[in-house]
XYZ file of C-alpha atoms in Angstrom:
756
model
C 0.000 0.000 0.000
C 1.385 3.402 -0.993
C 2.360 5.633 1.936
C -0.004 8.547 2.498
C 2.805 11.067 2.229
C 3.610 9.715 -1.239
C 0.033 10.339 -2.369
C 0.399 14.064 -1.697
C 4.023 14.093 -2.883
C 5.130 15.937 0.239
C 2.585 18.734 -0.063
C 1.286 20.062 3.239
C -2.315 19.316 4.138
C -5.041 21.671 5.351
C -8.335 20.206 6.585
C -11.470 22.363 6.612
C -14.740 21.354 8.262
C -17.644 23.042 10.006
C -16.425 21.782 13.399
C -12.907 21.313 14.652
C -12.080 17.660 15.392
C -11.968 18.287 19.162
C -14.458 18.955 21.965
C -13.822 21.066 25.031
C -13.835 19.187 28.333
C -14.292 20.771 31.764
C -12.492 18.854 34.499
C -13.915 18.493 38.055
C -11.524 21.196 39.261
C -12.830 23.633 36.659
C -9.849 23.452 34.281
C -10.628 23.085 30.599
C -8.930 20.943 27.984
C -9.602 19.498 24.531
C -10.242 15.888 23.530
C -10.640 14.296 20.111
C -14.245 14.126 18.919
C -15.788 10.669 18.420
C -17.363 11.559 15.066
C -17.102 9.530 11.872
C -15.073 12.150 9.983
C -12.435 12.327 12.702
C -12.197 8.540 12.862
C -11.926 8.216 9.077
C -9.120 10.763 8.608
C -7.210 9.783 11.766
C -4.528 7.773 9.900
C -3.985 10.669 7.490
C -3.508 13.170 10.287
C -1.211 10.845 12.236
C 1.115 10.368 9.259
C 1.030 13.812 7.661
C -0.022 16.202 10.403
C -2.163 19.087 9.227
C -3.609 22.509 9.778
C -7.313 22.115 10.591
C -9.694 25.045 10.223
C -13.154 24.873 11.816
C -15.593 26.216 14.371
C -14.799 25.379 18.002
C -18.454 24.842 18.965
C -19.198 27.899 21.112
C -20.813 31.214 20.178
C -19.077 34.603 20.113
C -15.810 33.232 21.480
C -12.432 34.187 20.092
C -9.932 31.358 20.482
C -6.342 31.550 19.302
C -4.887 28.783 17.153
C -3.465 25.939 19.210
C -1.693 22.603 18.762
C -3.200 19.211 19.531
C -1.085 16.134 18.767
C -0.144 16.349 15.059
C -2.673 19.095 14.295
C -2.495 22.875 14.261
C -6.108 23.843 15.047
C -7.365 27.179 13.729
C -10.786 28.186 15.150
C -13.292 30.202 13.126
C -15.549 32.409 15.263
C -19.341 32.220 14.827
C -21.901 34.450 16.462
C -25.252 33.335 17.873
C -26.970 34.754 14.791
C -24.617 32.920 12.449
C -25.133 29.632 14.273
C -28.886 30.127 14.016
C -28.962 31.103 10.337
C -25.893 29.498 8.714
C -25.816 26.233 10.668
C -29.239 25.568 12.171
C -30.919 27.396 9.299
C -29.438 26.945 5.841
C -27.225 23.928 6.582
C -29.628 21.955 8.798
C -33.082 23.099 7.694
C -32.435 23.756 3.977
C -29.573 21.621 2.670
C -29.903 18.598 4.967
C -33.546 17.744 4.160
C -33.169 18.618 0.472
C -30.093 16.430 0.040
C -31.801 13.562 1.904
C -34.647 13.234 -0.616
C -36.913 15.700 1.198
C -37.542 13.361 4.128
C -38.558 16.616 5.841
C -39.645 19.743 3.972
C -36.664 22.052 3.317
C -37.055 25.745 4.128
C -35.721 28.410 1.755
C -34.997 31.776 3.356
C -32.934 34.484 1.669
C -31.464 35.698 4.958
C -30.211 32.171 5.677
C -28.584 32.047 2.240
C -26.865 35.395 2.764
C -25.540 34.224 6.118
C -24.346 30.952 4.538
C -22.394 32.926 1.927
C -20.846 35.172 4.550
C -19.690 32.331 6.785
C -18.291 30.386 3.822
C -16.356 33.503 2.827
C -14.924 33.750 6.341
C -13.797 30.125 6.243
C -12.184 30.650 2.820
C -10.350 33.752 4.019
C -9.051 31.976 7.109
C -7.819 29.047 5.038
C -6.161 31.426 2.574
C -4.267 33.008 5.468
C -3.180 29.679 6.970
C -2.461 27.413 3.986
C 1.234 26.956 3.098
C 2.332 27.598 -0.477
C 1.193 24.813 -2.809
C -0.733 22.994 -0.073
C -3.535 20.471 -0.545
C -6.721 21.882 1.015
C -9.393 19.300 1.823
C -12.833 20.817 2.458
C -15.489 18.653 4.068
C -19.241 18.520 3.669
C -22.376 20.409 2.838
C -21.911 23.325 5.244
C -18.980 24.646 3.159
C -19.937 24.124 -0.474
C -19.018 27.671 -1.515
C -15.524 27.529 -0.041
C -13.768 25.840 -3.015
C -14.523 28.628 -5.497
C -13.920 31.379 -2.939
C -10.593 29.843 -1.971
C -9.503 29.357 -5.585
C -9.981 33.073 -6.179
C -7.889 33.893 -3.093
C -5.204 31.190 -3.451
C -4.838 29.806 -6.980
C -1.614 28.026 -5.926
C -3.323 25.413 -3.748
C -4.935 22.145 -4.831
C -8.517 21.956 -3.554
C -10.382 18.777 -2.693
C -13.982 18.566 -1.502
C -15.758 15.552 -0.023
C -19.522 15.403 0.432
C -20.345 13.014 3.265
C -24.109 13.077 2.643
C -26.041 12.187 -0.531
C -26.292 14.567 -3.487
C -29.907 14.719 -4.656
C -31.333 13.921 -8.089
C -31.735 16.890 -10.419
C -35.504 17.044 -9.978
C -35.032 17.590 -6.225
C -31.993 19.850 -6.488
C -33.994 21.993 -8.921
C -35.994 23.304 -5.938
C -32.925 25.103 -4.571
C -33.205 28.813 -5.430
C -29.401 29.204 -5.341
C -28.611 25.968 -7.183
C -26.216 27.490 -9.743
C -24.204 29.263 -7.042
C -23.793 26.034 -5.083
C -22.681 24.106 -8.163
C -20.198 26.809 -9.114
C -18.882 26.841 -5.560
C -18.146 23.127 -5.673
C -16.595 23.351 -9.145
C -13.872 25.494 -7.614
C -12.359 22.222 -6.392
C -9.958 20.046 -8.367
C -11.482 16.817 -7.022
C -15.025 16.370 -5.661
C -15.689 13.124 -3.833
C -19.048 11.451 -3.216
C -20.166 8.387 -1.281
C -22.006 6.570 -4.089
C -21.992 6.325 -7.858
C -25.496 7.790 -7.971
C -24.420 10.867 -6.014
C -21.580 11.583 -8.451
C -23.903 11.060 -11.420
C -26.503 13.389 -9.879
C -23.906 16.102 -9.390
C -22.516 15.832 -12.919
C -26.040 16.099 -14.333
C -26.760 19.138 -12.171
C -23.460 20.740 -13.194
C -24.236 20.237 -16.880
C -27.714 21.679 -16.467
C -27.145 24.619 -14.140
C -23.488 25.561 -14.674
C -23.517 24.855 -18.426
C -20.376 22.723 -18.303
C -19.519 19.531 -20.156
C -18.612 16.255 -18.511
C -16.556 13.422 -19.931
C -16.853 10.290 -17.838
C -15.979 11.307 -14.283
C -14.439 14.585 -15.442
C -16.134 17.959 -15.726
C -14.552 20.584 -17.977
C -14.870 24.038 -16.400
C -14.117 27.047 -18.635
C -12.301 29.921 -16.908
C -13.797 33.398 -16.843
C -10.541 35.244 -17.531
C -9.456 33.481 -20.682
C -7.275 30.995 -18.812
C -7.327 27.380 -19.990
C -10.274 25.135 -19.230
C -9.890 23.292 -15.922
C -10.735 19.649 -15.425
C -12.580 18.702 -12.230
C -12.871 15.079 -11.152
C -16.334 14.330 -9.729
C -16.317 10.711 -8.632
C -17.468 8.311 -5.928
C -15.005 7.401 -3.162
C -17.004 5.342 -0.605
C -15.758 6.166 2.895
C -14.917 3.374 5.301
C -13.439 2.517 8.693
C -10.212 1.169 10.161
C -11.573 -2.376 10.268
C -8.448 -3.847 11.848
C -8.595 -1.350 14.723
C -12.243 -2.192 15.483
C -11.541 -5.913 15.251
C -8.647 -5.627 17.705
C -10.744 -3.463 20.029
C -13.465 -6.119 20.065
C -10.857 -8.724 21.060
C -9.742 -6.846 24.163
C -10.521 -8.543 27.455
C -12.149 -5.419 28.931
C -14.453 -5.065 25.920
C -15.458 -8.727 26.061
C -16.108 -8.397 29.795
C -18.251 -5.313 29.220
C -20.190 -7.132 26.487
C -20.908 -9.918 28.939
C -22.095 -7.342 31.488
C -24.469 -5.889 28.898
C -25.867 -9.338 28.164
C -26.460 -9.892 31.872
C -28.038 -6.448 32.283
C -30.616 -7.022 29.545
C -31.438 -10.448 30.953
C -29.917 -13.863 30.473
C -31.157 -15.634 27.368
C -32.781 -12.585 25.741
C -31.848 -11.874 22.154
C -30.631 -8.325 21.611
C -31.339 -6.134 18.609
C -29.260 -2.948 18.559
C -29.890 0.392 16.897
C -27.154 3.063 16.908
C -28.014 6.416 15.354
C -27.853 10.144 15.740
C -31.305 11.354 16.695
C -32.175 12.525 13.197
C -35.332 12.192 11.112
C -33.339 10.607 8.259
C -32.397 7.615 10.410
C -35.826 5.972 10.352
C -36.051 5.434 14.113
C -39.858 5.943 14.249
C -40.322 3.397 11.439
C -38.097 0.926 13.299
C -40.056 1.387 16.529
C -43.377 1.035 14.705
C -42.322 -2.287 13.157
C -40.993 -3.573 16.477
C -44.139 -2.464 18.312
C -46.328 -4.321 15.819
C -44.266 -7.491 16.281
C -44.919 -7.245 20.014
C -48.604 -6.575 19.439
C -48.903 -9.519 17.014
C -47.230 -11.840 19.493
C -44.392 -12.589 17.078
C -41.911 -11.182 19.602
C -41.996 -11.593 23.382
C -40.302 -8.980 25.548
C -39.112 -11.745 27.862
C -37.133 -13.147 24.945
C -36.128 -10.087 22.877
C -34.990 -6.539 23.613
C -34.313 -3.602 21.310
C -31.490 -1.407 22.609
C -31.741 1.947 20.851
C -28.818 4.371 21.184
C -29.872 7.802 19.909
C -27.041 10.284 20.353
C -28.102 13.948 20.743
C -28.152 16.012 17.558
C -29.091 19.651 16.759
C -31.193 19.937 19.864
C -31.947 23.620 19.248
C -33.619 22.888 15.888
C -37.399 22.567 16.190
C -37.692 19.550 13.877
C -35.256 17.642 16.061
C -37.079 18.616 19.239
C -40.285 17.272 17.726
C -38.531 14.059 16.667
C -37.185 13.504 20.175
C -40.665 13.957 21.628
C -42.080 11.497 19.079
C -39.398 8.842 19.669
C -39.510 9.075 23.447
C -43.310 8.985 23.411
C -43.299 5.866 21.224
C -40.736 4.152 23.464
C -42.887 4.920 26.500
C -46.018 3.524 24.875
C -44.270 0.305 23.804
C -42.708 -0.267 27.225
C -45.958 0.571 28.959
C -48.022 -1.796 26.833
C -45.685 -4.773 26.461
C -43.095 -4.504 29.234
C -42.893 -5.873 32.722
C -41.122 -4.921 35.930
C -38.385 -7.331 34.938
C -38.088 -6.743 31.205
C -38.595 -3.600 29.133
C -38.952 -4.379 25.407
C -37.023 -1.184 24.481
C -33.953 0.176 26.234
C -33.636 3.772 25.033
C -30.360 5.649 25.554
C -30.336 9.311 24.513
C -26.592 9.763 24.984
C -23.240 9.321 23.266
C -20.740 6.580 24.063
C -17.021 6.243 23.509
C -15.565 3.735 21.071
C -14.911 1.093 23.760
C -18.542 1.061 24.902
C -19.759 0.958 21.300
C -17.517 -2.039 20.564
C -18.939 -3.825 23.615
C -22.486 -3.150 22.384
C -21.581 -4.514 18.937
C -20.121 -7.681 20.473
C -23.173 -8.137 22.713
C -25.813 -7.624 19.994
C -27.350 -10.550 18.145
C -28.447 -8.195 15.375
C -27.753 -4.609 14.355
C -30.668 -2.776 12.750
C -29.568 0.097 10.486
C -32.704 1.377 8.790
C -32.250 4.994 7.628
C -34.658 6.503 5.150
C -31.592 7.970 3.399
C -27.939 7.917 4.401
C -24.732 8.858 2.641
C -22.881 5.793 3.926
C -23.465 4.721 7.576
C -20.236 3.593 9.174
C -22.047 1.995 12.132
C -22.932 -0.935 9.869
C -19.270 -1.441 8.988
C -18.157 -1.074 12.621
C -20.548 -3.831 13.699
C -19.237 -6.176 11.013
C -15.606 -5.447 11.918
C -16.296 -6.255 15.586
C -17.919 -9.628 14.870
C -14.769 -11.711 15.062
C -16.928 -14.732 15.947
C -18.513 -14.458 12.471
C -21.959 -14.454 14.102
C -24.648 -11.820 14.289
C -26.957 -10.372 11.654
C -26.887 -6.981 9.958
C -30.306 -5.626 8.950
C -29.577 -2.764 6.570
C -31.693 -0.228 4.721
C -31.288 -0.361 0.978
C -31.217 3.457 1.101
C -27.979 3.560 3.091
C -24.838 4.059 1.026
C -23.313 1.035 2.761
C -25.886 -1.203 1.044
C -23.942 -0.871 -2.216
C -21.036 -2.722 -0.619
C -22.717 -4.843 2.070
C -25.085 -6.818 -0.134
C -24.900 -9.891 2.128
C -26.784 -8.033 4.859
C -30.551 -8.448 5.166
C -31.568 -5.514 2.972
C -34.898 -3.879 3.829
C -37.040 -0.955 2.703
C -37.677 1.074 5.885
C -40.867 2.559 4.399
C -42.287 -0.974 4.160
C -43.286 -1.757 7.764
C -44.245 -5.340 6.919
C -40.882 -5.769 5.216
C -39.120 -4.386 8.303
C -40.992 -6.843 10.499
C -39.967 -9.699 8.241
C -36.350 -8.560 8.339
C -36.347 -8.345 12.141
C -37.856 -11.839 12.484
C -35.395 -13.315 9.994
C -32.539 -11.771 11.956
C -33.815 -13.126 15.262
C -34.282 -16.650 13.919
C -31.464 -16.958 11.372
C -29.623 -20.311 11.583
C -26.023 -20.146 12.701
C -24.593 -21.452 9.431
C -26.396 -18.728 7.449
C -25.224 -16.092 9.936
C -21.654 -17.229 9.471
C -21.899 -17.377 5.680
C -23.276 -13.858 5.477
C -20.952 -12.413 8.121
C -17.852 -13.907 6.491
C -18.789 -12.245 3.211
C -19.527 -8.937 4.951
C -16.243 -9.007 6.842
C -14.295 -9.775 3.685
C -15.783 -6.697 2.025
C -15.292 -4.390 5.034
C -11.685 -5.448 5.571
C -10.912 -5.209 1.858
C -12.540 -1.803 1.353
C -11.226 -0.280 4.573
C -10.295 3.293 5.368
C -6.849 2.822 3.821
C -8.481 2.004 0.486
C -10.615 5.148 0.787
C -7.604 7.308 1.615
C -5.578 5.762 -1.205
C -8.354 6.411 -3.702
C -9.275 9.932 -2.729
C -5.826 11.315 -1.958
C -4.464 9.458 -4.969
C -6.863 11.408 -7.189
C -6.017 14.639 -5.371
C -2.292 13.992 -5.718
C -2.714 13.294 -9.426
C -4.632 16.570 -9.797
C -1.876 18.429 -7.950
C 0.780 16.861 -10.166
C -1.197 17.836 -13.247
C -1.443 21.444 -12.034
C 2.313 21.511 -11.536
C 2.945 20.037 -14.952
C 0.571 22.496 -16.607
C 2.387 25.538 -15.257
C 5.032 25.339 -17.973
C 2.814 24.085 -20.780
C 0.948 25.814 -23.557
C -2.368 27.030 -22.180
C -4.123 25.748 -25.285
C -2.768 22.199 -25.111
C -5.332 20.114 -27.038
C -7.512 17.568 -25.346
C -7.473 14.000 -26.581
C -9.457 13.525 -29.781
C -10.809 9.989 -29.549
C -12.794 10.269 -32.759
C -9.534 10.168 -34.721
C -8.725 6.597 -33.660
C -11.806 5.086 -31.979
C -15.095 3.909 -33.406
C -18.236 5.519 -32.024
C -19.272 2.229 -30.407
C -15.908 1.936 -28.648
C -16.183 5.528 -27.412
C -19.623 4.755 -25.970
C -18.389 1.580 -24.292
C -15.350 3.315 -22.841
C -17.504 6.148 -21.443
C -19.755 3.604 -19.762
C -16.877 1.635 -18.325
C -15.071 4.786 -17.172
C -17.906 5.473 -14.731
C -18.248 1.907 -13.427
C -17.788 1.671 -9.637
C -15.061 -0.930 -10.137
C -13.150 -1.821 -13.278
C -10.408 -4.234 -14.358
C -8.057 -2.933 -17.067
C -6.075 -5.866 -18.442
C -3.626 -5.897 -21.318
C -1.052 -7.968 -23.131
C 2.530 -6.651 -23.211
C 4.397 -7.368 -26.485
C 2.606 -5.835 -29.442
C 0.135 -4.010 -27.187
C 1.986 -1.940 -24.594
C 5.298 -2.375 -26.397
C 5.946 -2.399 -30.157
C 7.145 -5.748 -31.462
C 10.918 -5.896 -31.854
C 13.169 -8.534 -33.370
C 14.908 -9.248 -30.082
C 12.246 -9.559 -27.319
C 14.820 -8.702 -24.652
C 14.915 -5.161 -26.056
C 11.139 -4.589 -25.787
C 10.070 -1.662 -23.605
C 6.640 -0.356 -22.637
C 5.682 2.904 -24.325
C 6.182 5.696 -21.746
C 2.685 7.054 -22.288
C 1.210 3.593 -21.725
C 3.101 3.295 -18.438
C 1.814 6.709 -17.302
C -1.766 5.900 -18.314
C -1.737 2.599 -16.423
C -0.172 4.297 -13.389
C -3.002 6.862 -13.370
C -5.646 4.154 -13.769
C -4.124 1.994 -11.031
C -4.258 4.967 -8.631
C -7.917 5.615 -9.432
C -10.424 4.253 -6.874
C -11.984 0.979 -7.913
C -9.633 0.348 -10.853
C -7.422 -2.753 -10.933
C -4.704 -3.102 -13.572
C -3.476 -6.455 -14.870
C -0.832 -7.434 -17.443
C -1.162 -10.875 -19.063
C 1.898 -11.979 -20.981
C 3.393 -15.081 -22.490
C 6.720 -13.948 -21.077
C 7.886 -15.271 -17.754
C 7.579 -12.908 -14.800
C 11.357 -12.614 -14.745
C 11.445 -11.650 -18.421
C 8.738 -9.034 -17.892
C 10.667 -7.558 -14.981
C 13.770 -7.276 -17.181
C 11.879 -4.966 -19.559
C 11.667 -2.357 -16.776
C 7.868 -2.543 -16.501
C 6.717 -0.819 -13.286
C 3.835 -2.933 -11.993
C 3.642 -2.348 -8.226
C 0.078 -2.895 -7.095
C -0.950 -4.583 -10.361
C -1.780 -8.192 -11.110
C 0.813 -9.672 -13.469
C 0.457 -13.013 -15.236
C 3.473 -14.612 -16.892
C 4.036 -17.776 -18.896
C 0.485 -17.626 -20.243
C -1.016 -17.919 -16.768
C 1.342 -20.441 -15.186
C 2.697 -17.596 -13.030
C 0.438 -14.954 -11.444
C 1.277 -12.371 -8.827
C -0.328 -9.286 -7.302
C -3.805 -8.155 -6.153
C -4.179 -11.253 -4.018
C -4.114 -13.413 -7.141
C -0.653 -14.904 -6.507
C -0.382 -18.296 -8.124
C 2.846 -20.041 -8.958
C 1.334 -23.250 -10.237
C 3.689 -25.266 -8.070
C 7.107 -26.546 -9.051
C 7.399 -28.873 -12.026
C 7.189 -32.545 -11.166
C 10.151 -34.750 -11.993
C 8.206 -36.173 -14.921
C 7.288 -32.717 -16.259
C 10.855 -31.494 -15.883
C 12.236 -34.583 -17.621
C 9.870 -34.262 -20.600
C 10.648 -30.564 -20.919
C 14.414 -31.137 -20.777
C 14.149 -33.813 -23.445
C 12.192 -31.472 -25.743
C 14.689 -28.686 -25.138
C 17.597 -30.935 -26.125
C 15.781 -32.029 -29.278
C 14.874 -28.477 -30.342
C 18.379 -27.228 -29.589
C 19.897 -30.066 -31.628
C 17.649 -29.481 -34.658
C 17.123 -25.709 -34.656
C 19.805 -24.259 -32.429
C 22.245 -23.658 -35.270
C 19.765 -21.894 -37.568
C 20.568 -18.227 -38.168
C 18.113 -15.920 -36.375
C 16.380 -18.639 -34.351
C 16.263 -18.053 -30.593
C 15.271 -20.661 -28.014
C 13.991 -19.375 -24.660
C 13.627 -21.490 -21.527
C 10.723 -20.444 -19.304
C 9.751 -21.631 -15.817
C 7.110 -23.970 -17.260
C 8.029 -24.318 -20.898
C 10.057 -23.463 -23.986
C 9.540 -20.716 -26.586
C 11.030 -20.822 -30.068
C 11.351 -17.357 -31.662
C 11.812 -16.751 -35.388
C 11.366 -12.981 -35.437
C 15.049 -12.419 -36.312
C 15.081 -14.893 -39.221
C 15.659 -12.761 -42.306
C 13.559 -14.768 -44.778
C 9.851 -15.013 -43.928
C 9.369 -18.330 -45.762
C 12.346 -19.817 -43.957
C 10.990 -18.586 -40.638
C 7.639 -20.272 -41.295
C 9.362 -23.545 -42.188
C 11.523 -23.471 -39.064
C 8.500 -22.806 -36.861
C 6.647 -25.684 -38.542
C 9.623 -27.893 -37.727
C 9.455 -26.760 -34.110
C 5.753 -27.656 -34.010
C 6.484 -31.132 -35.304
C 9.206 -31.632 -32.695
C 6.829 -30.598 -29.953
C 3.963 -32.765 -31.132
C 6.106 -35.869 -31.357
C 7.215 -35.224 -27.763
C 3.600 -34.906 -26.605
C 3.472 -31.089 -26.323
C 0.652 -29.087 -27.905
C 2.221 -26.037 -29.606
C 0.850 -22.592 -28.762
C 1.051 -20.355 -31.822
C 1.988 -16.695 -31.577
C 3.410 -14.066 -33.899
C 6.668 -15.601 -35.124
C 6.860 -17.767 -32.009
C 5.846 -21.268 -30.952
C 5.603 -22.222 -27.307
C 5.449 -25.547 -25.525
C 4.314 -25.713 -21.919
C 4.359 -28.463 -19.339
C 1.155 -26.981 -17.950
C -2.081 -26.590 -19.909
C -2.860 -22.974 -19.051
C -3.783 -19.913 -21.077
C -4.482 -16.210 -20.715
C -8.218 -16.793 -20.471
C -7.774 -18.962 -17.403
C -5.346 -16.399 -15.961
C -7.836 -13.559 -16.483
C -10.634 -15.552 -14.854
C -8.381 -16.362 -11.875
C -7.509 -12.684 -11.408
C -11.156 -11.693 -11.790
C -12.203 -14.112 -9.047
C -9.873 -12.401 -6.566
C -11.448 -8.968 -7.090
C -14.898 -7.418 -6.594
C -17.276 -8.166 -9.446
C -16.197 -5.763 -12.196
C -16.409 -5.277 -15.948
C -13.153 -5.931 -17.817
C -11.337 -4.144 -20.620
C -8.741 -6.369 -22.273
C -6.341 -5.327 -25.052
C -4.235 -7.868 -26.919
C -2.616 -8.389 -30.293
C -1.600 -12.034 -30.496
C -3.276 -15.338 -31.213
C -2.682 -16.281 -27.568
C -4.808 -13.311 -26.476
C -7.858 -14.893 -28.091
C -8.200 -17.144 -25.037
C -8.687 -14.016 -22.915
C -11.133 -12.511 -25.392
C -13.115 -15.764 -25.256
C -13.911 -15.463 -21.521
C -15.229 -11.883 -21.722
C -18.952 -11.207 -21.473
C -21.397 -8.705 -22.897
C -20.549 -6.087 -20.247
C -16.821 -6.322 -20.993
C -14.764 -4.757 -23.796
C -12.335 -6.765 -25.954
C -9.941 -4.722 -28.103
C -7.791 -6.361 -30.757
C -4.541 -4.526 -31.513
C -3.532 -4.890 -35.161
C -4.756 -7.102 -37.993
C -5.996 -10.667 -38.102
C -9.154 -12.573 -37.270
C -10.305 -12.109 -33.685
C -13.108 -12.698 -31.205
C -12.650 -9.091 -30.028
C -15.562 -6.730 -30.600
C -13.358 -3.669 -31.198
C -10.020 -3.023 -32.900
C -7.214 -0.450 -32.967
C -4.283 -0.272 -35.331
C -1.138 -0.586 -33.220
C 0.443 -0.104 -29.762
C 0.337 3.680 -30.153
C -3.430 3.518 -30.670
C -3.791 1.045 -27.788
C -1.889 3.505 -25.597
C -4.202 6.310 -26.707
C -7.180 4.171 -25.612
C -5.645 3.767 -22.153
C -4.819 7.478 -21.953
C -8.368 8.482 -22.907
C -9.815 6.022 -20.406
C -7.539 7.485 -17.708
C -8.673 10.999 -18.598
C -12.359 10.074 -18.461
C -11.918 8.245 -15.165
C -9.728 10.769 -13.336
C -9.502 14.003 -15.315
C -5.730 13.575 -15.651
C -4.520 14.180 -19.209
C -1.814 11.661 -20.084
C 0.092 13.440 -22.819
C 2.274 11.849 -25.463
C 5.384 13.764 -24.444
């Protein structure tokens, strides 16, 4: 895994969020100090801050208080002052009562007030000015969330030297909902001041790109939006793409293994009553979280007699949220009233059917609750991601427990082995709860193993790598552009790609995950007489590097060469899957496969064939015989006369056949392998190690047809050069193949991979 500091190439980091990542604590003796906040944002970026350090700009949480900048661990914290009026109108008003409900599919009716909008603009301007004062030259500035959507453009005007990233932690609404916003164009333009805009889900990124095209009159190409400058400067490219946030799964797993956490979990089980099954809900007290729907379904199960409070308990943690906002006060009254009615109607002195906790807990207590719970119920009406679901899975080291998850939570895209429910369907919720309570152990374990595999694979490190990788690439591109012609042309795919291939590439460029696989000789590298002198085209290397750094993209090279021979060409393939010897050797991306050492019989047969070929063909001018880990290759590319080369290769085939080896035909080469493998099998093996993804495969040789043969209708097969092929598209030569990869990289990331 690439070090975080390498992703930013040493550039200093500035974090910007509505709140600073610390809370003030008053000790019993009256002294005050700061402690790290328990929020999801702080937890997610913790490894970044620990490695890089940062300046962090945000509000300290109190009104009308001037606080000087101060240091806390690896952070330099820079408070932004807010008045009571600004808190009421910028935060509780426009952010919480306008943007929040609108962006969450109008679960509650958004309010549009011009004075709130004016206050929102003013506070965003203050944040931008403070960042401009504090950011080091050439820094990466990472702005977080919906409260600060105008900051990117404002900051770009003040500090054009910095690279600006923005991450939206909540959903971005469909165009028909966003259209209600009176200041929609201003918000879009504010966000387009960033170089990279990150979203939780594919749909959010798509919604934003559509809104940008409609209201800011910009064009998008794949994940890239082209933003014309007002002052005649060159058009900027803005990456608008999904980067699903995650957790430090290993840290939660280790926390759940601690003796004190296990002991606390046992205490919780004893407190709720021995033998009772425990359903757990953990939410902020927010109307988007679906708590009333959850309580209604649970109450009906009690009323129907499907659940007995002596046997089941629902523990609902509802941490305080925006308690000064009227809608939240009403929600609290509704939830607490419902809990009281359920407990009054179906509880006993010994057992309450609902344990309601309107308070926040530290990470240790939350881990103990996760370990104690038989099922976690996460049923929001709309949620950007929901990290609680992932935390529960990471803590279930026993591979037991059931996750009931709303299909409207962003986490549902990844955690498909949960019990997915529609929280608006009360009968469906009831069914989900009953299935969770009565799920057989073997099904629990099957589902939980799959969930844990996904959570540990797509952990916070993957999120950081993806997002900061895109930001670092954008920063590098800005640096490179400083000395280039302002009118450098964009790629012109119509000059070398068919319209159908352009359409397929655009579709694949926006896929959540993608495998880009390619042959080496004749595809990434022009064919040369002496294969030892082959080298990847520099532009192809850069394009694959950019793609490999893009979130969700996996790069693979499938070659007939041995892995050692590929390495000798100078190919840089760190983090890629690489298959050599036509699939007999595979390494990288968890797909490592050496095929095992040759048996004595295999080695003996291969040695005998090698001696025979060497005796018959070794003295022929231009013929080259190559020993590979699992076979022999006979090359005739340096034979001067084409007819003579064909005859010598035919002789090699005959020698192989008489020794019991099936020849594999390639361009001016015949290969004989002790193992019956091919590139199609290698590609399928690599594909099985990765999340389900469409595949793009480029190849030029007869041996690449085996890979083309295993591709499906959602994949893209590209033949390089002439000749019959199963591929559904074709380009002329390695230069054109490289241009395909460069255009794909540009559509996916916004990074232009030039030919120089």
